mmCIF file of C-alpha atoms in Angstrom:
data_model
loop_
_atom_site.group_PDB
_atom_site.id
_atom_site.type_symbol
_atom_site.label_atom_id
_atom_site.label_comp_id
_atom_site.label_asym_id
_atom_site.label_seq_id
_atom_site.Cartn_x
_atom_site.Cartn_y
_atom_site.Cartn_z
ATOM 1 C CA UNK A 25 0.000 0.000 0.000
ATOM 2 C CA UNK A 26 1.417 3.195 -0.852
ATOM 3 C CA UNK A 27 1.650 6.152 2.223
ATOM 4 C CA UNK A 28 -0.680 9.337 1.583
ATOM 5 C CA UNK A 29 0.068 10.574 4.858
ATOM 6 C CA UNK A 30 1.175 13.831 3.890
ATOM 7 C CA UNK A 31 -0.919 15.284 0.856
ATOM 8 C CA UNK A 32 -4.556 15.851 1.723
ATOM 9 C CA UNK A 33 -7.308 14.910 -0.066
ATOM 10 C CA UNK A 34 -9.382 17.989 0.695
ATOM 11 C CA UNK A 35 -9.623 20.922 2.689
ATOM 12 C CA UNK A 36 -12.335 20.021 5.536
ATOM 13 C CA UNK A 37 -15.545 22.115 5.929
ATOM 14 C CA UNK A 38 -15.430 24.959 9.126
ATOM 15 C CA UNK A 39 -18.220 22.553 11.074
ATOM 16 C CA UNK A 40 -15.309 19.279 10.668
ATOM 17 C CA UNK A 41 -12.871 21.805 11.717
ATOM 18 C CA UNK A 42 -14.302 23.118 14.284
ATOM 19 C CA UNK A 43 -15.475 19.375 15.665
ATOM 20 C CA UNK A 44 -11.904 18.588 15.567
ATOM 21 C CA UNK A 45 -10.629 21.354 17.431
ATOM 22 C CA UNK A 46 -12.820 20.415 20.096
ATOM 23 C CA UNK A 47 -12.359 16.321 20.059
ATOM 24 C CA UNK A 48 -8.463 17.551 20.219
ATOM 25 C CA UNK A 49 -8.794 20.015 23.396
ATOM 26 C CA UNK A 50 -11.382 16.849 25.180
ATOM 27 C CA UNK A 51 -8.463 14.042 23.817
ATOM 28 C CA UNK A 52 -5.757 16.495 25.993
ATOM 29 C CA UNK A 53 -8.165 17.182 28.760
ATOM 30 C CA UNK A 54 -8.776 13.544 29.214
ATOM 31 C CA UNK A 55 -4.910 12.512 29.235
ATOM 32 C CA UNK A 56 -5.018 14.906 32.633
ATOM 33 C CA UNK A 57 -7.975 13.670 33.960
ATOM 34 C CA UNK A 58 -6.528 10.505 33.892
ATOM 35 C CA UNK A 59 -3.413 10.782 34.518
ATOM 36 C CA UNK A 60 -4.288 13.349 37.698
ATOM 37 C CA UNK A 61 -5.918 10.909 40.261
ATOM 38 C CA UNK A 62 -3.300 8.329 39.233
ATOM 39 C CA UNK A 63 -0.304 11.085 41.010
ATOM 40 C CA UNK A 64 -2.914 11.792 43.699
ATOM 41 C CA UNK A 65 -2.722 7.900 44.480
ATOM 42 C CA UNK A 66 0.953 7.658 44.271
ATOM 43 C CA UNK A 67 1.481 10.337 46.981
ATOM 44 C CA UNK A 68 -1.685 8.913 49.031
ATOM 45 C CA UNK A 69 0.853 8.983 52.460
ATOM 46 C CA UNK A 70 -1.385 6.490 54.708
ATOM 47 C CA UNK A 71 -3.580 3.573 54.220
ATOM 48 C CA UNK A 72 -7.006 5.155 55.340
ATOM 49 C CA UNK A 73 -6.443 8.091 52.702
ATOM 50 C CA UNK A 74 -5.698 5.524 50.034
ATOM 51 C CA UNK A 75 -8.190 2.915 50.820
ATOM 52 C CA UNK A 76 -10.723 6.284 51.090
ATOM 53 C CA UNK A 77 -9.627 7.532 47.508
ATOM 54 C CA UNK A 78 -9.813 4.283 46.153
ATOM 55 C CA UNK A 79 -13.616 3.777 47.833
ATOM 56 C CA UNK A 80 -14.381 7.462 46.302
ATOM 57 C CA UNK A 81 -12.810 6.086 42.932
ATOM 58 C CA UNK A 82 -15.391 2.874 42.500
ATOM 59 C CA UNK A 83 -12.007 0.675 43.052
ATOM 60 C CA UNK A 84 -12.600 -0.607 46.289
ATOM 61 C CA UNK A 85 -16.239 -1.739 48.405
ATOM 62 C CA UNK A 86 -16.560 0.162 51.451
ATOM 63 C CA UNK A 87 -15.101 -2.871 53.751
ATOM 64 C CA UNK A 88 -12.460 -3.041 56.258
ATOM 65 C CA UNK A 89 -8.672 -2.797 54.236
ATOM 66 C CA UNK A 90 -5.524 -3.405 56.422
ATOM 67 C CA UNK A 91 -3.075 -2.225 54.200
ATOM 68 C CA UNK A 92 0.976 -3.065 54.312
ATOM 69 C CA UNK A 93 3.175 0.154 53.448
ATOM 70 C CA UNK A 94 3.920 -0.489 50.083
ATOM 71 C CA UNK A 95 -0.218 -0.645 48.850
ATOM 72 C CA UNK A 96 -0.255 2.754 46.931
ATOM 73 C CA UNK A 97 2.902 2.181 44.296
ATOM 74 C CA UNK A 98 1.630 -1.857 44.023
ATOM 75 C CA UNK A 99 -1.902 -0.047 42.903
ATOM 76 C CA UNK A 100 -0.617 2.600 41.185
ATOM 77 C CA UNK A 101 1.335 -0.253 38.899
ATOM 78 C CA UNK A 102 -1.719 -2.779 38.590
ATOM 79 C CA UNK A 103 -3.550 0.782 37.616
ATOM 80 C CA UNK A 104 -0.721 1.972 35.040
ATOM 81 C CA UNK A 105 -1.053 -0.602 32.199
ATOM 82 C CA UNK A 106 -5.133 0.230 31.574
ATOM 83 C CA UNK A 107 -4.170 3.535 31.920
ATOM 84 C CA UNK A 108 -1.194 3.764 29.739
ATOM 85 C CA UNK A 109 -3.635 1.962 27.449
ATOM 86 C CA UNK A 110 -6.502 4.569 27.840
ATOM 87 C CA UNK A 111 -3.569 7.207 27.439
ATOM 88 C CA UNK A 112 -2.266 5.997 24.354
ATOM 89 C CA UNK A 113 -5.936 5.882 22.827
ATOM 90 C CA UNK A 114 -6.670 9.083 23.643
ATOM 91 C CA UNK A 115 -3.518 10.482 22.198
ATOM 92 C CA UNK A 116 -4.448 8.533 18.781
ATOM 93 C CA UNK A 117 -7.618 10.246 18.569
ATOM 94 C CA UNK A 118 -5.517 13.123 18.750
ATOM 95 C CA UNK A 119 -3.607 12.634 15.908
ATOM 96 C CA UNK A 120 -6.369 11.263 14.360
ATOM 97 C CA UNK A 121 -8.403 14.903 14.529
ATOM 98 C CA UNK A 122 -5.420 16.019 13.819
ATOM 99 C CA UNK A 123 -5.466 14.457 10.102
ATOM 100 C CA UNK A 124 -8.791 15.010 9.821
ATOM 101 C CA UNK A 125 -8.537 18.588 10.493
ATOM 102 C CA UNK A 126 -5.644 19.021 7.822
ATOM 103 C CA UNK A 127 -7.829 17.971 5.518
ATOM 104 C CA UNK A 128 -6.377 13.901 5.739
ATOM 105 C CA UNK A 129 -9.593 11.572 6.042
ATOM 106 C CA UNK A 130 -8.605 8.598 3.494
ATOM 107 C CA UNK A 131 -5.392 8.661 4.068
ATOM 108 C CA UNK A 132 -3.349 5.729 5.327
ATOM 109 C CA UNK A 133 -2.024 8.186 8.209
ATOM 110 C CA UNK A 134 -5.759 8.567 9.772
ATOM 111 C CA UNK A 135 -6.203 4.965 9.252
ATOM 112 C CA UNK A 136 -3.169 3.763 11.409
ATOM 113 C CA UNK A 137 -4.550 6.336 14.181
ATOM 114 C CA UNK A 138 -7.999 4.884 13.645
ATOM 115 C CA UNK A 139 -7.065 1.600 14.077
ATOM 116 C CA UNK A 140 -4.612 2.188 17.221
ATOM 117 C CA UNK A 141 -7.406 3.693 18.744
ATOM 118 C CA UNK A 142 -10.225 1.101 18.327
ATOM 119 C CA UNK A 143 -7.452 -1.400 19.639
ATOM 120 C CA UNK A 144 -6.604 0.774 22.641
ATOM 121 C CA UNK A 145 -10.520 0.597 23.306
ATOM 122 C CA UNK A 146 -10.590 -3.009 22.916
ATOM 123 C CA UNK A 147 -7.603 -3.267 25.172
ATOM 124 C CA UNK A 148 -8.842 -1.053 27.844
ATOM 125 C CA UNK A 149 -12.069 -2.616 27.955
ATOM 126 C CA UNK A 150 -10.362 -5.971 28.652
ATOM 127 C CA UNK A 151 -7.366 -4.741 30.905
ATOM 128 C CA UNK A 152 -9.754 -2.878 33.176
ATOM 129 C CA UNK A 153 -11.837 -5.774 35.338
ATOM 130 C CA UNK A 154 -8.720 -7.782 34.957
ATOM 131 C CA UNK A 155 -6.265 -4.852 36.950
ATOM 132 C CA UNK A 156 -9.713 -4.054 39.519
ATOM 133 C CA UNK A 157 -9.538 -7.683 40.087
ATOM 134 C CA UNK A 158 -5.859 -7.537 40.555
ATOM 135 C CA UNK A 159 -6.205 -4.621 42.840
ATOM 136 C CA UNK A 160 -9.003 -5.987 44.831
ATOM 137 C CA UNK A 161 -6.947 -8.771 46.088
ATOM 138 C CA UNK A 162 -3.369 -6.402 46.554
ATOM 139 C CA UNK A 163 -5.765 -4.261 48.412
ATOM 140 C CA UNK A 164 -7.097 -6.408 50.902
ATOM 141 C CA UNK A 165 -3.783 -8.905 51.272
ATOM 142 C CA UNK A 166 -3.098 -7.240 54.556
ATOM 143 C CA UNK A 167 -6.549 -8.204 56.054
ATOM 144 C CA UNK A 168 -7.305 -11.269 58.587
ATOM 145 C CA UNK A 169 -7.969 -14.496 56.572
ATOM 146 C CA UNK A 170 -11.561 -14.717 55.861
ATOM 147 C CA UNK A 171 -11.694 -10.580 54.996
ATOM 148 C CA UNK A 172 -9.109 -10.918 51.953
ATOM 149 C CA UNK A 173 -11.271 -10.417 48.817
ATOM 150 C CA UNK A 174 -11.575 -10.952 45.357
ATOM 151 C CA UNK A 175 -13.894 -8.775 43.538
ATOM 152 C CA UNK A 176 -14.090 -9.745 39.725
ATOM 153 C CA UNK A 177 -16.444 -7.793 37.930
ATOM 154 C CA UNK A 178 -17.210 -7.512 33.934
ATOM 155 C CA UNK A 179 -19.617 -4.986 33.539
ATOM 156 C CA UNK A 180 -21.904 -3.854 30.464
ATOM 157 C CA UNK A 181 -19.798 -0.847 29.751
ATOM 158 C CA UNK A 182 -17.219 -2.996 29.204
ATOM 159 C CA UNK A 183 -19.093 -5.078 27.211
ATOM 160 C CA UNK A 184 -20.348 -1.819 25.147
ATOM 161 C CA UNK A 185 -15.969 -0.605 25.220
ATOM 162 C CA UNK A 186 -15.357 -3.929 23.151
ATOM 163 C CA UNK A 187 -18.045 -4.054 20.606
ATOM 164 C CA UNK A 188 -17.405 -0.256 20.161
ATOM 165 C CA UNK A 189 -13.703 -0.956 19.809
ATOM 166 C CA UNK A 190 -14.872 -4.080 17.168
ATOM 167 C CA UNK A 191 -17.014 -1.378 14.901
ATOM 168 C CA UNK A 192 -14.037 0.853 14.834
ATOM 169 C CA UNK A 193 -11.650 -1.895 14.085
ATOM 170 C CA UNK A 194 -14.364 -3.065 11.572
ATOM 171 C CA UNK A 195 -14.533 0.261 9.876
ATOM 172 C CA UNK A 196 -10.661 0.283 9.749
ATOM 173 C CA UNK A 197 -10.726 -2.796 7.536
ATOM 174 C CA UNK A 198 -13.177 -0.909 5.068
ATOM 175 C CA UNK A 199 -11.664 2.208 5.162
ATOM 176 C CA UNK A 200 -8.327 0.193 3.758
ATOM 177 C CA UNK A 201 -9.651 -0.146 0.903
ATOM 178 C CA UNK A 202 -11.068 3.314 0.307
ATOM 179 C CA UNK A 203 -7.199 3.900 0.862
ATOM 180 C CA UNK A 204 -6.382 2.091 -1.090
ATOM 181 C CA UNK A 205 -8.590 3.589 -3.740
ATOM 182 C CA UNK A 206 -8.045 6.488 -3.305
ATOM 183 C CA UNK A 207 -4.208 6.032 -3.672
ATOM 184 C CA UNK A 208 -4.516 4.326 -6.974
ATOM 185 C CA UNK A 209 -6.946 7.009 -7.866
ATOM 186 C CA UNK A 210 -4.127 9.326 -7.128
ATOM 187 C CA UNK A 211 -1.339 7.460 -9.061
ATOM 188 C CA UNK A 212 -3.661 7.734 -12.309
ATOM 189 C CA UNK A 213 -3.479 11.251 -12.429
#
């Protein structure tokens, strides 16, 4: 397949500019919204604090947690890979506004960013009940026996995150071929 990642195929209209200008400022907001809490749990100084943020979060059931000293960094790591993941996806839509904006819609560029980002969604929608699961049990490790827990959970947003992810990866796998298309379209002229 030949790259058309720099020449675009037309210039977009003011309302597609103006919706990727603001799916570009949300894509940068969300990298701090995400990546804010995650700092706020590495410097969480005692366990009550951390097992209260993490109750506040939706990451923990409001139960009893003996945690050992080391709890916040072993959380903030199970935490880091669905959020590097979420991170990365939202930094591909990005780039994919990005090309859009510049005028770059069937172009093998947007395509690549399309298709990392409907496999960060399908990632994050898998990674996500498998790290709370993760962090359910590093969370409670430190109570009595009987009071450890392990909360698995698979919920229907996450269901919804993966066949979301599987239409974008679908439409990736069309939009090839328009590529491809349009490239040869291109080479005729």
């Amino acid at each position: 397949m030949t790259a058309s990642t720099s020449s675009p195929t037309s210039a977009p209209a003011p309302r597609l500019r103006l919706l990727c200008h603001a799916v570009r400022v949300a894509a940068i907001l969300g990298i701090l919204l995400l990546l804010l809490p995650q700092l706020s749990l590495l410097t969480a100084s005692d366990a009550e604090r951390l097992a209260h943020w993490l109750q506040a979060a939706g990451l923990l059931p409001d139960t009893l947690v003996t945690m050992a000293p080391f709890t916040g960094w072993i959380a903030a790591m199970l935490l880091a890979l669905p959020l590097a993941v979420s991170v990365f996806g939202l930094w591909q839509l990005w780039k994919l506004f990005g090309a859009f904006a510049s005028g770059e819609a069937l172009t093998t560029r947007a395509l690549h960013h399309l298709r990392r980002f409907a496999l960060a969604i399908l990632a994050g929608a898998v990674l996500q009940p498998v790290a709370r699961a993760a962090l359910s049990v590093v969370l409670t490790m430190g109570n009595p026996e009987g009071r450890r827990m392990l909360l698995a959970s698979f919920s229907s947003d996450s269901f919804f995150l993966i066949l979301l992810g599987a239409v974008f990866l679908a439409i990736t796998i069309v939009m090839s071929d328009a590529v491809r298309a349009v490239d040869e379209n291109r080479s005729f002229v």
